[in-house]
Amino acid sequence: MASRIPFNRVTAAGNELEYVAEAVRSDHISGDGPFTRRCHALLEQLLGAPRVLLTTSCTHALEMCALLLDIRPGDEVILPSFTFPSTGAAFLLRGARPVFCDIRPDTLNLDERRLPELLGERTRAIVAVHYAGVACEMQVLGEVAARHGLHLIEDNAHGLFGSWRGRPLGTLGCLATLSFHESKNLTCGEGGALVVNDPSHTERAEILREKGTDRSRFFRGEVDRYTWVDLGSSYLPSDILAAFLYGQLEARERIQAARRRAFETYRELLEGPAAALGLQLPTVPEDCRPAYHLFHVLFPDEACREQARSYMTAHGIKAVTHYEPLHLSGIGQRLGCRQGMCPVTESVARRILRLPLYPALTAAEQEDVVRTLVAAFHGQGRGTR
Ligand SMILES: *Cc1c(COP(=O)(O)O)cnc(C)c1O
């Protein structure tokens, strides 16, 4: 049965469909056409980043990070266990060993206090994932990276338009990645971007993204033909996708304002019940402005969470769990990880529930979600219609 209130709903928020038609009518639907250039310019301006390059996914942008930083077999890369597999897979693909760090119980971000025991001679990089669009402890991460000569990368799939101490997320590491997958705040179905904050990586990033050729230089008239000059793959999206994305980017303020309103409404509606029922609501530190990517609730235990989830599903409301701890995945086990290595991650993965959050969600629907959640928690089985 389809949910009355789905977990996510994508809507064209502005001119997406007109721009797609315009792209198709133009003579350029492959990559790096007019809409890709407009997306690049707008993202560079909004972030204040020297170079942004659209990619086919956040995963591919992470693979580009591994290539740009020359990550090799034997290298170690530290990342949170509580993230999407791509955060580690991109580095594993280059032969590096992902080293899983536990998360903080408040923000659910990589716990910087655990770093000393994970750092070693082979450590090359730390990947910060700003969970739900709330910044990691970037002061400490920056200091640790500088002290040990490590690269600091941001997997900013959740955090576009969030900020830390007034600085946009995605501009705090030497490289950062964005996702425009259907499940993210802004989308073109499948897509992503690489944010190059250290300009020494710009030229090579353009080459890696274009099959290892210097085609970007050729298009700028800097060389009279282009050739194969380096490693590379095809990481650039069609201009049709860039056209859809440009429509979303133009509508960003409306999209973000609607998500923010929904986030704050949940907090108001849940504050009372949460205190009474022992639920933990999202923590947003003083120096962070979130990107309002998710609204999650932490239940006291897994049984409560499962009871609420199935009750809500039965009543037409789709609330969902989140990441399976990476250190307990098949890959994690092959790397020798065991239960108990990241206890906070393990506990959070069992207790977390994400509530429906999308721009078209109405306040009445949110009241319905909260009423159903509370009824489920009490196990009273009262309908909500
Ligand atoms: C969604 C997500 C990804 C993968 O994004 P794609 O664009 O689908 O490749 C990577 N990391 C995190 C933290 C994500 O949430």
Tab-separated table of C-alpha atoms and ligand atoms in Angstrom:
chain	number	residue	atom	x	y	z
A	1	MET	CA	0.000	0.000	0.000
A	2	ALA	CA	1.313	3.435	-0.901
A	3	SER	CA	1.943	5.653	2.096
A	4	ARG	CA	-0.408	8.511	2.829
A	5	ILE	CA	2.660	10.449	3.875
A	6	PRO	CA	5.784	9.193	2.073
A	7	PHE	CA	9.266	9.626	3.482
A	8	ASN	CA	10.361	11.855	0.617
A	9	ARG	CA	8.664	13.553	-2.298
A	10	VAL	CA	10.463	15.327	-5.124
A	11	THR	CA	8.742	18.171	-6.908
A	12	ALA	CA	9.907	20.522	-9.628
A	13	ALA	CA	10.181	23.699	-7.572
A	14	GLY	CA	10.771	26.197	-10.371
A	15	ASN	CA	11.828	26.111	-14.026
A	16	GLU	CA	13.348	22.612	-14.067
A	17	LEU	CA	11.136	21.240	-16.851
A	18	GLU	CA	11.432	24.304	-19.092
A	19	TYR	CA	15.213	24.187	-18.726
A	20	VAL	CA	15.273	20.483	-19.626
A	21	ALA	CA	13.267	21.284	-22.780
A	22	GLU	CA	15.666	24.129	-23.548
A	23	ALA	CA	18.658	21.832	-23.126
A	24	VAL	CA	17.136	19.223	-25.435
A	25	ARG	CA	16.383	21.854	-28.089
A	26	SER	CA	19.908	23.220	-27.913
A	27	ASP	CA	22.784	21.604	-29.725
A	28	HIS	CA	24.500	20.531	-26.545
A	29	ILE	CA	23.117	17.733	-24.381
A	30	SER	CA	26.415	16.042	-23.523
A	31	GLY	CA	28.439	17.247	-20.549
A	32	ASP	CA	29.830	20.736	-19.888
A	33	GLY	CA	27.161	22.534	-21.916
A	34	PRO	CA	25.515	25.872	-21.098
A	35	PHE	CA	23.510	24.590	-18.097
A	36	THR	CA	26.535	22.866	-16.562
A	37	ARG	CA	28.424	26.153	-16.846
A	38	ARG	CA	25.548	28.006	-15.168
A	39	CYS	CA	25.470	25.444	-12.328
A	40	HIS	CA	29.235	25.751	-11.868
A	41	ALA	CA	29.144	29.546	-11.769
A	42	LEU	CA	26.200	29.696	-9.367
A	43	LEU	CA	27.635	27.112	-6.962
A	44	GLU	CA	31.051	28.808	-7.027
A	45	GLN	CA	29.402	32.132	-6.238
A	46	LEU	CA	27.119	30.770	-3.487
A	47	LEU	CA	29.884	28.814	-1.778
A	48	GLY	CA	32.698	31.245	-2.483
A	49	ALA	CA	34.720	28.280	-3.774
A	50	PRO	CA	37.415	28.648	-6.454
A	51	ARG	CA	36.077	25.755	-8.551
A	52	VAL	CA	33.010	23.527	-8.520
A	53	LEU	CA	32.625	20.690	-11.046
A	54	LEU	CA	29.384	18.788	-11.549
A	55	THR	CA	29.773	15.014	-11.447
A	56	THR	CA	27.518	12.050	-12.103
A	57	SER	CA	27.225	11.391	-8.345
A	58	CYS	CA	28.667	12.196	-4.948
A	59	THR	CA	30.255	8.744	-5.090
A	60	HIS	CA	32.139	9.722	-8.246
A	61	ALA	CA	33.188	13.025	-6.694
A	62	LEU	CA	34.612	11.017	-3.769
A	63	GLU	CA	36.452	8.768	-6.231
A	64	MET	CA	37.911	11.919	-7.760
A	65	CYS	CA	39.105	12.975	-4.285
A	66	ALA	CA	40.922	9.655	-3.894
A	67	LEU	CA	42.576	10.090	-7.299
A	68	LEU	CA	43.482	13.743	-6.738
A	69	LEU	CA	45.089	13.013	-3.379
A	70	ASP	CA	46.933	10.060	-4.902
A	71	ILE	CA	45.516	7.608	-2.363
A	72	ARG	CA	47.308	4.274	-2.811
A	73	PRO	CA	47.293	0.694	-1.559
A	74	GLY	CA	48.380	0.609	2.067
A	75	ASP	CA	47.096	4.116	2.833
A	76	GLU	CA	44.510	4.535	5.572
A	77	VAL	CA	41.545	6.898	5.452
A	78	ILE	CA	39.523	7.686	8.577
A	79	LEU	CA	35.765	8.077	8.209
A	80	PRO	CA	32.704	7.650	10.428
A	81	SER	CA	31.168	4.171	10.608
A	82	PHE	CA	27.753	5.847	10.495
A	83	THR	CA	27.648	6.917	6.836
A	84	PHE	CA	26.766	5.710	3.359
A	85	PRO	CA	29.115	3.022	1.927
A	86	SER	CA	30.393	5.400	-0.803
A	87	THR	CA	32.291	7.448	1.793
A	88	GLY	CA	34.584	4.447	2.240
A	89	ALA	CA	34.135	2.661	-1.109
A	90	ALA	CA	35.750	5.481	-3.087
A	91	PHE	CA	39.006	4.992	-1.137
A	92	LEU	CA	38.802	1.201	-0.995
A	93	LEU	CA	38.682	1.286	-4.799
A	94	ARG	CA	42.182	2.807	-4.787
A	95	GLY	CA	43.422	0.079	-2.463
A	96	ALA	CA	43.296	2.153	0.702
A	97	ARG	CA	42.024	0.824	4.001
A	98	PRO	CA	38.957	2.550	5.464
A	99	VAL	CA	39.387	3.068	9.219
A	100	PHE	CA	36.037	3.453	10.929
A	101	CYS	CA	35.598	6.044	13.657
A	102	ASP	CA	32.723	6.078	16.127
A	103	ILE	CA	30.289	9.014	16.231
A	104	ARG	CA	29.342	11.589	18.841
A	105	PRO	CA	26.110	10.784	20.686
A	106	ASP	CA	24.806	14.359	20.196
A	107	THR	CA	25.339	15.364	16.539
A	108	LEU	CA	25.956	11.794	15.283
A	109	ASN	CA	29.065	13.152	13.526
A	110	LEU	CA	32.523	11.580	13.568
A	111	ASP	CA	33.752	11.733	17.177
A	112	GLU	CA	36.962	13.739	17.045
A	113	ARG	CA	37.850	12.510	20.562
A	114	ARG	CA	38.367	9.032	19.125
A	115	LEU	CA	40.947	10.138	16.544
A	116	PRO	CA	44.136	9.709	18.602
A	117	GLU	CA	43.616	5.928	18.813
A	118	LEU	CA	42.957	5.668	15.054
A	119	LEU	CA	45.783	7.799	13.681
A	120	GLY	CA	48.828	5.934	12.436
A	121	GLU	CA	51.799	6.168	10.143
A	122	ARG	CA	49.720	5.181	7.144
A	123	THR	CA	46.873	7.632	7.772
A	124	ARG	CA	46.522	9.947	4.776
A	125	ALA	CA	43.098	11.571	5.094
A	126	ILE	CA	40.048	12.169	7.258
A	127	VAL	CA	36.591	12.313	5.684
A	128	ALA	CA	34.121	14.487	7.584
A	129	VAL	CA	30.443	13.727	6.943
A	130	HIS	CA	28.165	16.508	8.201
A	131	TYR	CA	25.315	14.274	9.307
A	132	ALA	CA	21.868	15.705	8.534
A	133	GLY	CA	23.641	18.895	7.423
A	134	VAL	CA	25.059	19.802	10.858
A	135	ALA	CA	28.806	20.497	10.842
A	136	CYS	CA	31.396	18.217	12.419
A	137	GLU	CA	33.787	19.645	15.039
A	138	MET	CA	35.759	21.321	12.272
A	139	GLN	CA	38.118	23.250	14.568
A	140	VAL	CA	39.485	20.039	16.051
A	141	LEU	CA	39.450	18.124	12.763
A	142	GLY	CA	41.371	20.945	11.069
A	143	GLU	CA	43.953	21.014	13.862
A	144	VAL	CA	44.451	17.242	13.839
A	145	ALA	CA	44.758	17.200	10.028
A	146	ALA	CA	47.314	20.045	10.093
A	147	ARG	CA	49.351	18.528	12.944
A	148	HIS	CA	49.615	15.132	11.213
A	149	GLY	CA	49.884	16.383	7.630
A	150	LEU	CA	46.573	14.782	6.594
A	151	HIS	CA	44.083	15.783	3.935
A	152	LEU	CA	40.684	16.841	5.277
A	153	ILE	CA	37.826	15.999	2.904
A	154	GLU	CA	34.159	16.837	3.421
A	155	ASP	CA	31.522	14.381	2.242
A	156	ASN	CA	28.903	17.105	2.187
A	157	ALA	CA	26.084	15.053	0.669
A	158	HIS	CA	23.745	16.306	3.407
A	159	GLY	CA	25.036	19.785	4.048
A	160	LEU	CA	24.718	22.076	1.023
A	161	PHE	CA	23.694	25.556	2.303
A	162	GLY	CA	24.440	24.667	5.916
A	163	SER	CA	27.260	26.550	7.613
A	164	TRP	CA	29.775	26.420	10.464
A	165	ARG	CA	30.823	29.674	12.155
A	166	GLY	CA	29.337	31.479	9.171
A	167	ARG	CA	31.352	29.507	6.623
A	168	PRO	CA	29.487	27.325	4.106
A	169	LEU	CA	29.785	23.570	4.563
A	170	GLY	CA	31.712	22.228	1.609
A	171	THR	CA	34.370	24.958	1.800
A	172	LEU	CA	36.172	23.740	4.934
A	173	GLY	CA	38.218	20.835	3.539
A	174	CYS	CA	40.769	20.877	0.710
A	175	LEU	CA	38.117	19.043	-1.311
A	176	ALA	CA	34.415	18.489	-0.713
A	177	THR	CA	31.654	16.552	-2.412
A	178	LEU	CA	27.935	17.184	-2.938
A	179	SER	CA	25.095	14.845	-3.864
A	180	PHE	CA	22.111	15.634	-6.056
A	181	HIS	CA	20.596	12.171	-5.685
A	182	GLU	CA	16.799	12.037	-5.472
A	183	SER	CA	17.006	11.657	-1.694
A	184	LYS	CA	18.944	14.926	-1.126
A	185	ASN	CA	17.739	18.515	-0.637
A	186	LEU	CA	18.380	19.517	-4.263
A	187	THR	CA	18.314	16.889	-6.964
A	188	CYS	CA	18.565	16.009	-10.625
A	189	GLY	CA	17.814	12.314	-10.018
A	190	GLU	CA	21.422	11.187	-9.913
A	191	GLY	CA	24.191	13.754	-9.681
A	192	GLY	CA	26.862	15.332	-7.570
A	193	ALA	CA	29.686	17.825	-7.521
A	194	LEU	CA	33.291	18.164	-6.508
A	195	VAL	CA	34.164	21.382	-4.682
A	196	VAL	CA	37.830	22.232	-5.153
A	197	ASN	CA	38.864	24.517	-2.316
A	198	ASP	CA	42.601	24.093	-2.795
A	199	PRO	CA	43.210	25.557	-6.275
A	200	SER	CA	46.321	23.420	-6.762
A	201	HIS	CA	43.908	20.543	-7.520
A	202	THR	CA	41.801	22.389	-10.110
A	203	GLU	CA	43.593	21.574	-13.328
A	204	ARG	CA	44.031	17.892	-12.547
A	205	ALA	CA	40.393	17.630	-11.397
A	206	GLU	CA	39.264	18.882	-14.807
A	207	ILE	CA	41.455	16.278	-16.506
A	208	LEU	CA	40.380	13.310	-14.337
A	209	ARG	CA	36.745	14.195	-14.942
A	210	GLU	CA	37.222	14.276	-18.723
A	211	LYS	CA	38.609	10.754	-19.284
A	212	GLY	CA	42.167	11.809	-18.514
A	213	THR	CA	42.241	14.343	-21.342
A	214	ASP	CA	43.003	18.048	-21.326
A	215	ARG	CA	39.756	18.833	-23.132
A	216	SER	CA	38.922	21.676	-20.702
A	217	ARG	CA	42.143	23.443	-21.677
A	218	PHE	CA	41.266	22.898	-25.337
A	219	PHE	CA	37.794	24.441	-24.861
A	220	ARG	CA	39.386	27.460	-23.201
A	221	GLY	CA	41.709	27.804	-26.202
A	222	GLU	CA	44.805	27.116	-24.117
A	223	VAL	CA	45.923	24.207	-26.355
A	224	ASP	CA	45.119	23.583	-30.040
A	225	ARG	CA	44.097	19.935	-29.621
A	226	TYR	CA	43.379	17.733	-26.655
A	227	THR	CA	45.069	14.461	-25.796
A	228	TRP	CA	45.297	11.769	-23.145
A	229	VAL	CA	47.484	13.140	-20.375
A	230	ASP	CA	46.582	11.436	-17.053
A	231	LEU	CA	44.389	8.916	-15.278
A	232	GLY	CA	40.709	9.613	-15.575
A	233	SER	CA	37.189	8.470	-16.121
A	234	SER	CA	33.912	9.951	-17.320
A	235	TYR	CA	32.578	11.848	-14.352
A	236	LEU	CA	30.577	14.594	-16.074
A	237	PRO	CA	26.775	14.551	-16.264
A	238	SER	CA	24.672	15.284	-19.332
A	239	ASP	CA	23.579	18.900	-19.733
A	240	ILE	CA	19.970	17.638	-19.538
A	241	LEU	CA	20.565	16.764	-15.890
A	242	ALA	CA	22.401	20.032	-15.323
A	243	ALA	CA	19.348	21.847	-16.725
A	244	PHE	CA	17.065	20.184	-14.160
A	245	LEU	CA	19.574	20.927	-11.419
A	246	TYR	CA	19.862	24.576	-12.419
A	247	GLY	CA	16.101	24.919	-11.938
A	248	GLN	CA	16.478	23.418	-8.443
A	249	LEU	CA	19.427	25.670	-7.633
A	250	GLU	CA	17.444	28.746	-8.641
A	251	ALA	CA	14.627	27.595	-6.327
A	252	ARG	CA	17.041	26.864	-3.451
A	253	GLU	CA	15.730	29.552	-1.114
A	254	ARG	CA	12.158	28.327	-1.360
A	255	ILE	CA	13.239	24.699	-0.976
A	256	GLN	CA	15.471	25.403	2.019
A	257	ALA	CA	12.907	27.687	3.702
A	258	ALA	CA	10.237	24.977	3.395
A	259	ARG	CA	12.579	22.339	4.828
A	260	ARG	CA	13.533	24.647	7.670
A	261	ARG	CA	9.888	25.354	8.484
A	262	ALA	CA	9.146	21.597	8.525
A	263	PHE	CA	12.197	20.934	10.729
A	264	GLU	CA	11.180	23.589	13.248
A	265	THR	CA	7.563	22.452	13.255
A	266	TYR	CA	8.671	18.924	14.148
A	267	ARG	CA	10.788	20.266	16.965
A	268	GLU	CA	7.897	22.299	18.403
A	269	LEU	CA	5.442	19.431	18.086
A	270	LEU	CA	7.830	16.891	19.572
A	271	GLU	CA	9.430	18.816	22.411
A	272	GLY	CA	6.748	17.882	24.947
A	273	PRO	CA	6.299	14.236	23.924
A	274	ALA	CA	10.062	13.739	23.642
A	275	ALA	CA	10.639	14.804	27.243
A	276	ALA	CA	7.789	12.594	28.440
A	277	LEU	CA	8.772	9.546	26.388
A	278	GLY	CA	12.559	9.693	26.567
A	279	LEU	CA	13.113	10.491	22.895
A	280	GLN	CA	16.223	12.364	21.777
A	281	LEU	CA	15.703	15.086	19.152
A	282	PRO	CA	18.430	16.472	16.836
A	283	THR	CA	21.230	18.498	18.444
A	284	VAL	CA	22.364	21.640	16.637
A	285	PRO	CA	25.445	23.260	18.246
A	286	GLU	CA	25.516	27.061	18.588
A	287	ASP	CA	28.060	27.566	15.819
A	288	CYS	CA	26.150	25.505	13.228
A	289	ARG	CA	23.376	26.463	10.861
A	290	PRO	CA	21.968	23.183	9.594
A	291	ALA	CA	21.046	22.385	6.010
A	292	TYR	CA	17.783	20.836	7.250
A	293	HIS	CA	18.422	17.599	5.409
A	294	LEU	CA	16.881	15.229	7.987
A	295	PHE	CA	14.752	15.217	11.088
A	296	HIS	CA	15.479	12.187	13.218
A	297	VAL	CA	14.322	10.837	16.553
A	298	LEU	CA	16.346	8.506	18.782
A	299	PHE	CA	14.248	6.007	20.725
A	300	PRO	CA	15.324	4.523	24.068
A	301	ASP	CA	15.806	1.094	22.456
A	302	GLU	CA	15.364	-0.874	19.260
A	303	ALA	CA	12.097	-2.544	20.319
A	304	CYS	CA	10.417	0.860	20.802
A	305	ARG	CA	11.781	2.058	17.466
A	306	GLU	CA	10.511	-0.988	15.619
A	307	GLN	CA	7.127	-0.747	17.286
A	308	ALA	CA	6.807	2.892	16.222
A	309	ARG	CA	8.055	2.229	12.727
A	310	SER	CA	5.677	-0.628	11.996
A	311	TYR	CA	2.754	1.169	13.600
A	312	MET	CA	3.425	4.257	11.487
A	313	THR	CA	3.785	2.164	8.320
A	314	ALA	CA	0.479	0.433	9.071
A	315	HIS	CA	-1.101	3.878	9.387
A	316	GLY	CA	0.271	5.103	6.063
A	317	ILE	CA	3.264	7.075	7.320
A	318	LYS	CA	6.689	6.167	6.026
A	319	ALA	CA	9.375	6.754	8.652
A	320	VAL	CA	12.691	5.025	8.012
A	321	THR	CA	15.834	3.858	9.801
A	322	HIS	CA	19.278	4.904	8.568
A	323	TYR	CA	22.799	3.600	7.988
A	324	GLU	CA	23.870	0.117	8.952
A	325	PRO	CA	27.236	0.575	10.712
A	326	LEU	CA	29.956	0.224	8.079
A	327	HIS	CA	32.327	-1.528	10.462
A	328	LEU	CA	29.778	-4.365	10.800
A	329	SER	CA	29.122	-4.637	7.041
A	330	GLY	CA	30.545	-7.471	4.950
A	331	ILE	CA	33.439	-5.238	3.975
A	332	GLY	CA	33.959	-4.118	7.560
A	333	GLN	CA	34.160	-7.733	8.705
A	334	ARG	CA	36.628	-8.566	5.933
A	335	LEU	CA	38.761	-5.697	7.255
A	336	GLY	CA	38.712	-7.351	10.671
A	337	CYS	CA	36.191	-5.113	12.415
A	338	ARG	CA	33.995	-6.510	15.164
A	339	GLN	CA	30.867	-5.741	17.154
A	340	GLY	CA	31.668	-3.303	19.943
A	341	MET	CA	34.315	-1.309	18.045
A	342	CYS	CA	32.020	1.696	17.528
A	343	PRO	CA	29.453	1.368	20.320
A	344	VAL	CA	27.698	4.700	19.744
A	345	THR	CA	27.242	3.968	16.034
A	346	GLU	CA	25.850	0.523	16.869
A	347	SER	CA	23.410	1.929	19.401
A	348	VAL	CA	22.275	4.836	17.199
A	349	ALA	CA	21.724	2.581	14.171
A	350	ARG	CA	19.321	0.483	16.246
A	351	ARG	CA	17.438	3.430	17.747
A	352	ILE	CA	17.170	6.028	14.991
A	353	LEU	CA	14.048	6.843	12.992
A	354	ARG	CA	13.893	9.529	10.303
A	355	LEU	CA	10.553	11.297	9.846
A	356	PRO	CA	9.110	12.400	6.489
A	357	LEU	CA	10.695	15.721	5.462
A	358	TYR	CA	10.191	17.425	2.114
A	359	PRO	CA	9.113	20.905	0.963
A	360	ALA	CA	5.501	19.974	0.174
A	361	LEU	CA	4.892	18.468	3.638
A	362	THR	CA	2.114	20.443	5.363
A	363	ALA	CA	1.848	21.358	9.042
A	364	ALA	CA	-1.333	19.244	9.253
A	365	GLU	CA	0.551	16.248	7.885
A	366	GLN	CA	3.314	16.830	10.433
A	367	GLU	CA	0.739	16.873	13.241
A	368	ASP	CA	-0.522	13.579	11.861
A	369	VAL	CA	3.035	12.144	11.855
A	370	VAL	CA	3.659	13.201	15.453
A	371	ARG	CA	0.245	12.069	16.693
A	372	THR	CA	0.787	8.659	15.116
A	373	LEU	CA	4.318	8.378	16.497
A	374	VAL	CA	3.125	9.152	20.011
A	375	ALA	CA	0.177	6.732	19.717
A	376	ALA	CA	2.545	4.027	18.473
A	377	PHE	CA	4.924	4.614	21.332
A	378	HIS	CA	2.117	4.123	23.819
A	379	GLY	CA	1.027	1.017	21.933
A	380	GLN	CA	-2.528	2.225	22.220
A	381	GLY	CA	-3.373	1.485	18.599
A	382	ARG	CA	-5.531	4.543	18.077
A	383	GLY	CA	-6.095	5.460	14.435
A	384	THR	CA	-5.260	8.902	13.185
A	385	ARG	CA	-7.696	9.461	10.377
B	1	LIG	C1	23.790	10.073	-0.519
B	1	LIG	C2	25.134	9.990	0.046
B	1	LIG	C3	26.254	9.608	-0.721
B	1	LIG	C4	26.137	9.103	-2.130
B	1	LIG	O1	25.598	10.044	-2.989
B	1	LIG	P1	25.385	9.656	-4.525
B	1	LIG	O2	25.184	10.998	-5.165
B	1	LIG	O3	24.176	8.792	-4.581
B	1	LIG	O4	26.603	8.968	-5.001
B	1	LIG	C5	27.505	9.657	-0.140
B	1	LIG	N1	27.670	10.049	1.137
B	1	LIG	C6	26.620	10.387	1.920
B	1	LIG	C7	26.880	10.832	3.318
B	1	LIG	C8	25.325	10.353	1.399
B	1	LIG	O5	24.285	10.672	2.186
